[in-house]
CSV table of C-alpha atoms in Angstrom, one decimal:
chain,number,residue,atom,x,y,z
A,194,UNK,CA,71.1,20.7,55.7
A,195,UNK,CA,71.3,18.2,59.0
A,196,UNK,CA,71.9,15.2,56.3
A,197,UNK,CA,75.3,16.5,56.0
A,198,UNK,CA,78.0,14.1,57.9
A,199,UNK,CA,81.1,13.1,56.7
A,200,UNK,CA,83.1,10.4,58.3
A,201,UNK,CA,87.1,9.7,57.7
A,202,UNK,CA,88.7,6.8,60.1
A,203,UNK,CA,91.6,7.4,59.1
A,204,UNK,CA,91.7,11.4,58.5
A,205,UNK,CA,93.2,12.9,56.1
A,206,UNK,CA,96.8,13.9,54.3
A,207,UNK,CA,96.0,17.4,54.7
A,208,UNK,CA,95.1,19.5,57.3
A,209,UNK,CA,91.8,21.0,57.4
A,210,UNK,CA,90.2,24.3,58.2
A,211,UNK,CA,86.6,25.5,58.8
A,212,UNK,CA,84.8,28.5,59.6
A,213,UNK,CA,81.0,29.3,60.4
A,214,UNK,CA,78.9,31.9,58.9
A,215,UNK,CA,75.7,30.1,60.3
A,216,UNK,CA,74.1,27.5,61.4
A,217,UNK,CA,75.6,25.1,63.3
A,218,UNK,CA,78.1,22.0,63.1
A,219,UNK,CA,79.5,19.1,65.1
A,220,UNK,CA,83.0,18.0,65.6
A,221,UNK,CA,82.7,14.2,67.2
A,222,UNK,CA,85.5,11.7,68.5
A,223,UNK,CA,86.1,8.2,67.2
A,224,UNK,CA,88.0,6.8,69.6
A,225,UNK,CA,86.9,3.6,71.1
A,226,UNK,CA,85.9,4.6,74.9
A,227,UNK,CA,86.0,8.2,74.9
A,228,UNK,CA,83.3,9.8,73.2
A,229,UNK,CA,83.2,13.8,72.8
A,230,UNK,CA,81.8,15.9,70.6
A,231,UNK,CA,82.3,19.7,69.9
A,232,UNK,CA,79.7,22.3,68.6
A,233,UNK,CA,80.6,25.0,66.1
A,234,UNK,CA,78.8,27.7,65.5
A,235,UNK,CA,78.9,31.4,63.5
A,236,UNK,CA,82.3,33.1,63.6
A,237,UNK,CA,85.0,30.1,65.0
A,238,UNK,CA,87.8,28.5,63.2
A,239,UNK,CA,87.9,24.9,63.7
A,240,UNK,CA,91.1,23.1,62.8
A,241,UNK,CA,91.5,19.0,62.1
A,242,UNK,CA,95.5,18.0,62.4
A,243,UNK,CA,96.2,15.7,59.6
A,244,UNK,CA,95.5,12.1,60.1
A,245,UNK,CA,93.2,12.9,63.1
A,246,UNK,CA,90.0,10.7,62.6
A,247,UNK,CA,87.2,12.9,61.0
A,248,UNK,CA,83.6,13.1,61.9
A,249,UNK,CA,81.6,15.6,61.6
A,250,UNK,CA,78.3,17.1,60.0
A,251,UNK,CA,75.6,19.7,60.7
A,252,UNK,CA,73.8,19.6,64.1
A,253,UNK,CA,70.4,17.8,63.7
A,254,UNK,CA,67.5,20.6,63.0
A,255,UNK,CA,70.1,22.9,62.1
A,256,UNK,CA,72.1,24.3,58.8
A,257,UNK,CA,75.5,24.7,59.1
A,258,UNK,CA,77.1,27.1,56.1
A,259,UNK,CA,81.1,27.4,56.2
A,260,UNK,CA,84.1,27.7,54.1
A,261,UNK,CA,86.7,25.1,54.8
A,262,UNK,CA,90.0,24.2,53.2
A,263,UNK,CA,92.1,21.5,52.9
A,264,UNK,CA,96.1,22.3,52.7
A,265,UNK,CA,99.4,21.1,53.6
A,266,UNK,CA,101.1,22.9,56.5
A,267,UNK,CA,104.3,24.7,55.4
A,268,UNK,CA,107.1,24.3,57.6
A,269,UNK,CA,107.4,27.3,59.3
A,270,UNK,CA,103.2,27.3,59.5
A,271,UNK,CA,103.5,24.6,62.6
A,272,UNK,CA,103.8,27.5,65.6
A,273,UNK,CA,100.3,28.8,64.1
A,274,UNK,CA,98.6,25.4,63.8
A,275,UNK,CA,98.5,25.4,68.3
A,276,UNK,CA,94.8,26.6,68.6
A,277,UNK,CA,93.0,25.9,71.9
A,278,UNK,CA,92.0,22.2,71.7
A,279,UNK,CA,88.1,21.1,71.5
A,280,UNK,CA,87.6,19.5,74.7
A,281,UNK,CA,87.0,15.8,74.1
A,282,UNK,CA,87.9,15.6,70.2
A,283,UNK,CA,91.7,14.4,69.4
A,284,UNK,CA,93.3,16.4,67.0
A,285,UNK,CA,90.5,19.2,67.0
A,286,UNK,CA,91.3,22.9,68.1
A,287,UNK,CA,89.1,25.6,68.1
A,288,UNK,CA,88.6,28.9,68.4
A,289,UNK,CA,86.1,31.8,68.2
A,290,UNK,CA,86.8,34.8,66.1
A,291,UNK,CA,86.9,38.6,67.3
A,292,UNK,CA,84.1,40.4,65.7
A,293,UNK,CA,86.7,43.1,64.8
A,294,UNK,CA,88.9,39.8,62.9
A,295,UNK,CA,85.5,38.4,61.2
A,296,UNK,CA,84.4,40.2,58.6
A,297,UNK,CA,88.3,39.9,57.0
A,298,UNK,CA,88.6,36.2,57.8
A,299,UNK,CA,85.4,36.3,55.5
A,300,UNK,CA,87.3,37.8,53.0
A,301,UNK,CA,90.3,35.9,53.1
A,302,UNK,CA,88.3,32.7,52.3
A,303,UNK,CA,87.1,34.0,49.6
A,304,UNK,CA,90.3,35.2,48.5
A,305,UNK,CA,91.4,31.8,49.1
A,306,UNK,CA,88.8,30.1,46.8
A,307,UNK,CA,88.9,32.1,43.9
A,308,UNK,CA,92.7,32.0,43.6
A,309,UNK,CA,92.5,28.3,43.9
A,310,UNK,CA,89.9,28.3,41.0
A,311,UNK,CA,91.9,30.2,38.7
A,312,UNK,CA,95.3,27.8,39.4
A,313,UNK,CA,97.6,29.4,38.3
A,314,UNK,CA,101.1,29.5,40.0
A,315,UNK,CA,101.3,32.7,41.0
A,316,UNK,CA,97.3,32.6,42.2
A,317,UNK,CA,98.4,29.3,44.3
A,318,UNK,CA,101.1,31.1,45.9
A,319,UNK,CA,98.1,34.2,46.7
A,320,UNK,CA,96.0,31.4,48.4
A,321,UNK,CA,98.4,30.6,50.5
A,322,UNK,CA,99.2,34.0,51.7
A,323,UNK,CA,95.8,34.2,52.5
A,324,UNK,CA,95.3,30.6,54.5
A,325,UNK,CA,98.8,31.9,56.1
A,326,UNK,CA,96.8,35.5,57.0
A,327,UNK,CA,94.4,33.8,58.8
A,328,UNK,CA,96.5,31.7,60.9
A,329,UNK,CA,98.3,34.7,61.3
A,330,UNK,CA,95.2,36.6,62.9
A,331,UNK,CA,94.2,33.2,65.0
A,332,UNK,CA,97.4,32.8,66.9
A,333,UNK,CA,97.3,36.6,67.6
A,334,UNK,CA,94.2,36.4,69.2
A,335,UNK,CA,95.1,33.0,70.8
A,336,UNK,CA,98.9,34.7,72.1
A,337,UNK,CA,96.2,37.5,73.5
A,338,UNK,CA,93.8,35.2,75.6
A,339,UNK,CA,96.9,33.2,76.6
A,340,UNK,CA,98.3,36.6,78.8
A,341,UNK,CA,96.1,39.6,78.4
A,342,UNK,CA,93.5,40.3,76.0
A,343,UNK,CA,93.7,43.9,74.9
A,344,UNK,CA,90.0,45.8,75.0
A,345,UNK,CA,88.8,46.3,71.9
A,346,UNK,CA,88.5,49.9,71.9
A,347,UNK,CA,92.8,50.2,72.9
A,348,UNK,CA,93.4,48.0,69.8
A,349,UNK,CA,91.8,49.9,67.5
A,350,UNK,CA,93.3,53.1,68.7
A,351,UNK,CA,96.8,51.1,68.2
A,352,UNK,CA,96.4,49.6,64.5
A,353,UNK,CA,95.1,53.3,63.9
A,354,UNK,CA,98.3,54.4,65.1
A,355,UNK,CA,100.4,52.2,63.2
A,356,UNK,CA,98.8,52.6,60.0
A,357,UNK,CA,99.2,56.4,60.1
A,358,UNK,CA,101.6,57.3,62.4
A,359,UNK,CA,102.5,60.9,61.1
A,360,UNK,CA,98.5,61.7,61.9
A,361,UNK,CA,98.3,64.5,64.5
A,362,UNK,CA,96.3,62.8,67.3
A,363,UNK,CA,94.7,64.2,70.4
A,364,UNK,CA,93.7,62.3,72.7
A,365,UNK,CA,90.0,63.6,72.9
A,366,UNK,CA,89.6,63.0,69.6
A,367,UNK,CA,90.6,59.6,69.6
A,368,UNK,CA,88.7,58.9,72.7
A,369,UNK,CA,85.5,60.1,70.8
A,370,UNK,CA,86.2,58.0,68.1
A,371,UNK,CA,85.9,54.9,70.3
A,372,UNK,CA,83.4,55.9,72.6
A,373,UNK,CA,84.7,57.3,75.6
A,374,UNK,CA,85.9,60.3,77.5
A,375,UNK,CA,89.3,61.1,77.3
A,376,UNK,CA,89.8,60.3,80.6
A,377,UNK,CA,88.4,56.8,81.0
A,378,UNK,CA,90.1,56.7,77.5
A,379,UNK,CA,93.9,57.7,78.4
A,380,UNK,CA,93.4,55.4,81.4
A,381,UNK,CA,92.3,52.2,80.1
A,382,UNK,CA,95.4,52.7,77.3
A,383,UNK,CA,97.5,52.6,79.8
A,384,UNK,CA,96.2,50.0,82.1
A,385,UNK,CA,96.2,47.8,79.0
A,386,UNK,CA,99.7,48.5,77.5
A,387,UNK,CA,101.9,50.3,80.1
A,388,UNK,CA,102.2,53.1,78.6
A,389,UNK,CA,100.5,56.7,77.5
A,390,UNK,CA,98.9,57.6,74.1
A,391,UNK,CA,101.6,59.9,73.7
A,392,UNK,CA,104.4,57.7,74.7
A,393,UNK,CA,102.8,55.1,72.0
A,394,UNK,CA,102.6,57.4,69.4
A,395,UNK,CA,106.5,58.7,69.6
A,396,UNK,CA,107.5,55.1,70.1
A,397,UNK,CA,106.1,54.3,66.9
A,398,UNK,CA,106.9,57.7,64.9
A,399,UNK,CA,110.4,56.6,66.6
A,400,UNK,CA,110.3,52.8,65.1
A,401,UNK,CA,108.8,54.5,61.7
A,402,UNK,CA,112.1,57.0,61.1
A,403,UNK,CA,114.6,54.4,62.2
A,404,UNK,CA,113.0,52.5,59.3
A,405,UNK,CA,113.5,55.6,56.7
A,406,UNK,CA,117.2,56.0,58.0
A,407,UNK,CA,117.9,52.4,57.1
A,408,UNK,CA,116.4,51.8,54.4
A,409,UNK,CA,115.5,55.0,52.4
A,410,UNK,CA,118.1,57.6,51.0
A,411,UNK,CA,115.9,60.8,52.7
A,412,UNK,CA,117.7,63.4,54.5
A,413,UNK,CA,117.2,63.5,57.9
A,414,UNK,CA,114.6,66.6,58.1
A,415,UNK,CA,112.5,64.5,55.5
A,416,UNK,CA,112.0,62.0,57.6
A,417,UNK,CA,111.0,63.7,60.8
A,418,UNK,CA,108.1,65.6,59.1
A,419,UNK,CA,107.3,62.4,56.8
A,420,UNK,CA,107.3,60.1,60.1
A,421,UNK,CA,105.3,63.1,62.2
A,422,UNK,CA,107.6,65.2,64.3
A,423,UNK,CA,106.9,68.7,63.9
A,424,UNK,CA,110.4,69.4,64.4
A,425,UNK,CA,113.8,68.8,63.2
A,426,UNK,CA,115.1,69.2,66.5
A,427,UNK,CA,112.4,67.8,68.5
A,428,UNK,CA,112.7,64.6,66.6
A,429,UNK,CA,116.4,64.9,67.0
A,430,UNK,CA,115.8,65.2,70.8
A,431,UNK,CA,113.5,62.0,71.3
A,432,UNK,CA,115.6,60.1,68.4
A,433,UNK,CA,118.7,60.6,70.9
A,434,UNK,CA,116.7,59.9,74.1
A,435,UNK,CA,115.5,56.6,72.5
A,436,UNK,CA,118.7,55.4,70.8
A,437,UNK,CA,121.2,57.1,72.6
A,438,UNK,CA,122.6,59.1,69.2
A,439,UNK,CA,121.4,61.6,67.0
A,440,UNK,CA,119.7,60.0,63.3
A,441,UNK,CA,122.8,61.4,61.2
A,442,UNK,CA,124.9,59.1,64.1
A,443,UNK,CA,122.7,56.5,63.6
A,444,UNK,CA,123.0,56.5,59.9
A,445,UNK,CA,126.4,56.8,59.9
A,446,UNK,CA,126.6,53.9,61.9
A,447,UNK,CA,124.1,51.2,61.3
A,448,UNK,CA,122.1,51.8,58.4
A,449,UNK,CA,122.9,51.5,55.0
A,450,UNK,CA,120.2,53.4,53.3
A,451,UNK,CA,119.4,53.3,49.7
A,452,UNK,CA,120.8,56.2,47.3
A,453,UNK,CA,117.8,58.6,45.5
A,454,UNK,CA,118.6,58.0,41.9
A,455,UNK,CA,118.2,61.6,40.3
């Protein structure tokens, strides 16, 4: 309820993370001469650097329901901890969530919380991966509205892409899937990326069997069906285009790929 205000001078160790379900919360300054305050509200991250003064409660008339977590940045966590800052607030960033990245944020605090119940090492180690997932997702979107956020409809057609990319597409079909003609569809794909559907799904059936080469003892056919070519030698055609040598070349060459035990 609005009672809720907590007030640290001198901050905290830790760094500390919140995000809004509902309701709404405050974010104020304590510096001496510069007041500023910033309002959260259902669906941002908010993050406090350690040892940044702390105060901040739930917005008079209002609820304010969140998760939040203290923790100690790991080293190589300090490129993810740059969100856009709250205007007027030292040592406060902010920023609000896709709608596509809420729902799983959601779930990664509670992921977060029940491992840190249970304690154990192994759990510990789980709650981190999952603090580390959602500064993963944050800088992502902050990388995005830094250059060019992609349309919402082109990045889902891309993550559905990369998580099956032996899936024979069409373009229609993926167009109806996301709510437009296969025209407007084709066209906004490639005003957003550069490049065609078709040219996005090779590229990653492409990076998919130049994985399998490297790292998995599969002969050469086997991967081209298992990575979506219908072909053995149109996969060696666009492997060659790509690379500049045939698979078996690139095997011999580069990869070291793991033996099938029989």
């Amino acid at each position: 309820p609005d009672s809720y205000q907590t007030v640290r001078r001198r901050g905290t160790e830790t760094a500390l993370l919140f995000f809004t379900l509902k309701g709404r919360g405050f974010m104020r300054s304590l510096r001496e001469g510069r007041p500023g305050v910033h309002f959260t509200g259902p669906g941002e991250l908010v993050l406090w650097q350690a040892k940044a003064p702390q105060s901040y409660g739930t917005v008079p008339g209002s609820i304010w329901d969140f998760h939040w977590v203290h923790f100690h940045p790991r080293e190589h966590w300090q490129p993810l901890l740059h969100m856009p800052p709250a205007v007027g607030v030292h040592g406060v960033s902010a920023l609000p969530v896709s709608p596509d990245d809420v729902g799983t944020i959601e779930s990664l605090f509670a992921g977060i919380h029940r491992d840190a119940r249970i304690g154990s090492r192994v759990r510990h180690e789980l709650a981190l991966n999952s603090l580390e997932r959602i500064l993963l997702l944050a800088q992502e979107q902050t990388d995005t509205k830094t250059s060019r956020a992609l349309d919402v409809r082109v990045r889902k057609a891309i993550e559905q892409i990369a998580t099956d990319p032996a899936r024979p597409y069409s373009v229609p079909e993926m167009a109806k899937a996301v709510g437009l003609s296969p025209s407007r569809f084709a066209h906004l794909f490639r005003e957003q990326t550069g490049h065609s559907v078709i040219d996005t799904i090779i590229s990653t059936r492409l990076a998919q069997a130049e994985r399998l080469l490297m790292l998995s003892g599969a002969s050469v056919s086997e991967i081209a069906f298992s990575a979506g070519f219908s072909s053995l030698s149109l996969f060696s055609r666009q492997f060659s285009r790509r690379y500049g040598c045939s698979p078996r070349e690139f095997r011999d060459r580069v990869a070291k790929p793991v033996k099938a035990v029989k």
